[in-house]
XYZ file of C-alpha atoms in Angstrom:
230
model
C 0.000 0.000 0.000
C 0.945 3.485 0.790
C 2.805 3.106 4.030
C 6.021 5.153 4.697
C 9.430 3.451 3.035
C 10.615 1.799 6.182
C 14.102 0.388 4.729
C 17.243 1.023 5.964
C 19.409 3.474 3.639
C 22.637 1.883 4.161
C 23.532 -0.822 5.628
C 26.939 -1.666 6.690
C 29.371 -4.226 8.696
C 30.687 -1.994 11.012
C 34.539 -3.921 11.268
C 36.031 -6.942 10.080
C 34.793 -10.234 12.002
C 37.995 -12.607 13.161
C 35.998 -15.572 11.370
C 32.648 -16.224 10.043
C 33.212 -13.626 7.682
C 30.974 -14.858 4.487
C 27.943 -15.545 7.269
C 28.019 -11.952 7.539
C 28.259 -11.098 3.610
C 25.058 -13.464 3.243
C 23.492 -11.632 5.996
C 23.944 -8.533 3.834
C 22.579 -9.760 0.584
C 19.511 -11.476 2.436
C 18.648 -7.946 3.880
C 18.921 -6.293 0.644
C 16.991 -9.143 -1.090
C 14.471 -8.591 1.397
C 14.009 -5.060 0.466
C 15.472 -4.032 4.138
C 17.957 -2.320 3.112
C 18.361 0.033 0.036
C 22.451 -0.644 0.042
C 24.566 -2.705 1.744
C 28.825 -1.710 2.984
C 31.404 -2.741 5.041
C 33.789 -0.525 7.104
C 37.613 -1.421 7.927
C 37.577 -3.850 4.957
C 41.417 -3.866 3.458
C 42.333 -4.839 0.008
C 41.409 -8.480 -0.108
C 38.563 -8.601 2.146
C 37.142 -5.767 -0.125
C 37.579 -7.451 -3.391
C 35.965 -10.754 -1.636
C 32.935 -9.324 -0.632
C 32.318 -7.202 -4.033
C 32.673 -10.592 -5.152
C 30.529 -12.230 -3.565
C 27.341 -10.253 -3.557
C 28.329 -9.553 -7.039
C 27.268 -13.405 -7.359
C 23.766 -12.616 -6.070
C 23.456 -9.179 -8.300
C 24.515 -7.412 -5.373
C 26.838 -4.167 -5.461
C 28.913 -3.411 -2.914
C 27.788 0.271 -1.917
C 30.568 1.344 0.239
C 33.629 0.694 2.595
C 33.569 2.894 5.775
C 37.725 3.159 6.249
C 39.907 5.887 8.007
C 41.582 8.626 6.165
C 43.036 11.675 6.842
C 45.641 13.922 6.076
C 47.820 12.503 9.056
C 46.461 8.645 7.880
C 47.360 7.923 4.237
C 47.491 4.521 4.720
C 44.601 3.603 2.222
C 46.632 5.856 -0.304
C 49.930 4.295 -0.042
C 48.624 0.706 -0.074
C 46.224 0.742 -2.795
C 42.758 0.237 -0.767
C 41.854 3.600 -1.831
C 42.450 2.470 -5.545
C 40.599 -0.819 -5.253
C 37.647 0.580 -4.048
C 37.509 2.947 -6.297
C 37.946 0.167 -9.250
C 35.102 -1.944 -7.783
C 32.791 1.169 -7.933
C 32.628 0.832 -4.310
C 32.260 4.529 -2.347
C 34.907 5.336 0.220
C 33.530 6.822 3.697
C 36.362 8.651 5.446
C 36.027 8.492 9.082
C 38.365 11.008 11.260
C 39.251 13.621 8.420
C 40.054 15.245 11.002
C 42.091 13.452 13.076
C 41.336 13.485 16.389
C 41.155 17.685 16.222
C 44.840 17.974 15.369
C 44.071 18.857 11.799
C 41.598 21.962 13.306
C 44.365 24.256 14.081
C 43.497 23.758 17.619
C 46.547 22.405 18.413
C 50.382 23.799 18.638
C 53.943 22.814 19.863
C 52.857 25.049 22.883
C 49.090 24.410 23.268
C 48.509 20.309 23.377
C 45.907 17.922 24.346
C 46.137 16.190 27.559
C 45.307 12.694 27.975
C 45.737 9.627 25.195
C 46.118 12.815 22.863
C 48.965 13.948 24.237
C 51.090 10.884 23.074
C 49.968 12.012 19.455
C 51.067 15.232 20.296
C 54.417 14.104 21.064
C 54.371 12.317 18.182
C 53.788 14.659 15.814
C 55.287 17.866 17.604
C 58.723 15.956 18.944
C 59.179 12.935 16.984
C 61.567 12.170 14.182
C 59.972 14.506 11.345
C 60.505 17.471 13.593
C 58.946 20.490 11.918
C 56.918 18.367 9.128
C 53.362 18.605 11.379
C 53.826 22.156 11.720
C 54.717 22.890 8.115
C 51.494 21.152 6.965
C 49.539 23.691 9.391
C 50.874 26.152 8.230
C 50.240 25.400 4.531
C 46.638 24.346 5.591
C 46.248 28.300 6.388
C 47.415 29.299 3.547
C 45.128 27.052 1.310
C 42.491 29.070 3.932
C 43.519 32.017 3.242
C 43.167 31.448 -0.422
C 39.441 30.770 0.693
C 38.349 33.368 2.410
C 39.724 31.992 5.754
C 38.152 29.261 5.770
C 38.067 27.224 8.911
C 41.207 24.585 8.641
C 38.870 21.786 9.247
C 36.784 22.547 5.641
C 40.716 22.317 4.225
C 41.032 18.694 6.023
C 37.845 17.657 4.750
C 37.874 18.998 1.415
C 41.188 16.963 0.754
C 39.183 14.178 1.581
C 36.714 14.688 -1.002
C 39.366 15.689 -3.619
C 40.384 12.050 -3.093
C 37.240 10.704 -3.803
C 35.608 10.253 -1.026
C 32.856 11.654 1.540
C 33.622 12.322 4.826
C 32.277 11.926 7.775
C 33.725 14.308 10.867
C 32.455 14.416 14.017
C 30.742 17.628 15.400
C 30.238 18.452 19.042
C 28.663 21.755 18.354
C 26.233 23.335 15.840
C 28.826 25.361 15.057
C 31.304 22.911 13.964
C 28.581 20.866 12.428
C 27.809 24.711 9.690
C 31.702 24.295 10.033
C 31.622 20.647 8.379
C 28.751 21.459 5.993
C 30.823 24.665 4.791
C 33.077 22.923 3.441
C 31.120 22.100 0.496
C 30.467 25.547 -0.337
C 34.511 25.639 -2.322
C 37.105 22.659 -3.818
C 41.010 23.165 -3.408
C 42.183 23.777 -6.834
C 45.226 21.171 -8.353
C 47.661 23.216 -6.773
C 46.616 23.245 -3.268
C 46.028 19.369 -3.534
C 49.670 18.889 -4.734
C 51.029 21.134 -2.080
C 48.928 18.957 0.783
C 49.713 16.049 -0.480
C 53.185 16.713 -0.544
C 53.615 17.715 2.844
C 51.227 15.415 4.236
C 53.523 13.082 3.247
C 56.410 14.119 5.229
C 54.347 13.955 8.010
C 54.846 10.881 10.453
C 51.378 8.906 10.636
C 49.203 10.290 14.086
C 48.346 6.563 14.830
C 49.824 2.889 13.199
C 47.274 0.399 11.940
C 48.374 -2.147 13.533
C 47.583 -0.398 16.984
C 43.733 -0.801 15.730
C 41.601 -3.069 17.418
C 40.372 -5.271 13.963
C 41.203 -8.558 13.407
C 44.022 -8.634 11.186
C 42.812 -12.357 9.083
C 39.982 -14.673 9.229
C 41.466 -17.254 10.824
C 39.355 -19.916 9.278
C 39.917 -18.776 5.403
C 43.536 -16.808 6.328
C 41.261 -13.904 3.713
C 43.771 -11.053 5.055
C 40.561 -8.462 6.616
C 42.427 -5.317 7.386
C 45.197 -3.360 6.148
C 44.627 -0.185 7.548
């Protein structure tokens, strides 16, 4: 009849399992079959386990709608090791989670103002580790990429070279002004030149956290189907 559209958008495994893996692939493509679900994702899915699922639901005339993954301008893992490139050849969406890396790519941060708690070990990475002034050069580029914008907030630069790679991103907000913050940033693009200029400095910048000090189970131990790369 006429009754309200009561399926799920998207519908997504939220990490890699440590076995059981397919179960939860079939679980997918029953829900969508169902009419649950409009789309169906994963999140924290590396190379392989990526490519296996796309295959698998492919089998059933399923797409694979999306992998939820981090990726920031302090995490370029999915860059550097191709996951970013094999979604993108599967068609399948890339959802960045922390663009903005825990706040440090805000501008809220300095060598003299840090975070205290857990974030303060980032801090000392990134302020006092081995790539010494790298962190604050890409600040400092970061405002002047703003100031090409109209001073834009630095967190619309962090999340706009998310979307120049692709892909959507999802930041955090813990105010309605940093939510109009987030949404700003689709009101302007970085042009080539910025992009090159991040990326390049980005890259000199020592990683704010290591994959393999995530929580996700590295394999299915059942299959050995390597689950997450980063």
């Amino acid at each position: 009849g006429g009754g309200a559209d009561m399926s799920i958008d998207l519908y997504q495994i939220h990490f890699p399992n440590a076995w059981s893996n397919e179960n939860y692939w079939d679980g997918l493509a029953e829900c969508y079959e169902k009419g649950l679900v409009k789309a169906v994702g994963v999140s924290n899915y590396g190379v392989d386990a990526v490519r296996a699922v796309h295959s698998k639901l492919a089998e059933r005339g399923i797409p694979l709608a999306t992998n939820q993954i981090q990726l920031s301008l302090l995490y370029r893992f999915p860059i550097e090791n191709g996951l970013l490139k094999a979604c993108d050849e599967l068609g399948v969406k890339v959802l960045s989670y922390s663009p903005l890396a825990l706040g440090f790519l805000t501008g809220k941060y300095d060598k003299n103002n840090r975070p205290s708690g857990p974030r303060s070990k980032i801090a000392q990475t990134l302020f006092d580790g081995e790539a010494g002034e790298a962190f604050p050069e890409l600040l400092k580029v970061m405002k002047d990429v703003s100031a090409n914008h109209g001073d834009a907030p630095l967190s619309q630069v962090a999340l706009n070279w998310t979307r120049a790679k692709g892909t959507i991103p999802i930041p955090g907000a813990r105010s309605l002004k940093q939510a109009k913050q987030n949404i700003g940033s689709l009101d302007w693009n970085l042009t080539d030149d910025e992009l090159l200029a991040l990326d390049t400095i980005s890259a000199k910048v020592p990683a704010y956290i290591a994959p393999d000090k995530s929580p996700f189970p590295k394999e299915d131990i059942n299959t050995k189907l390597r689950m997450f790369d980063s």
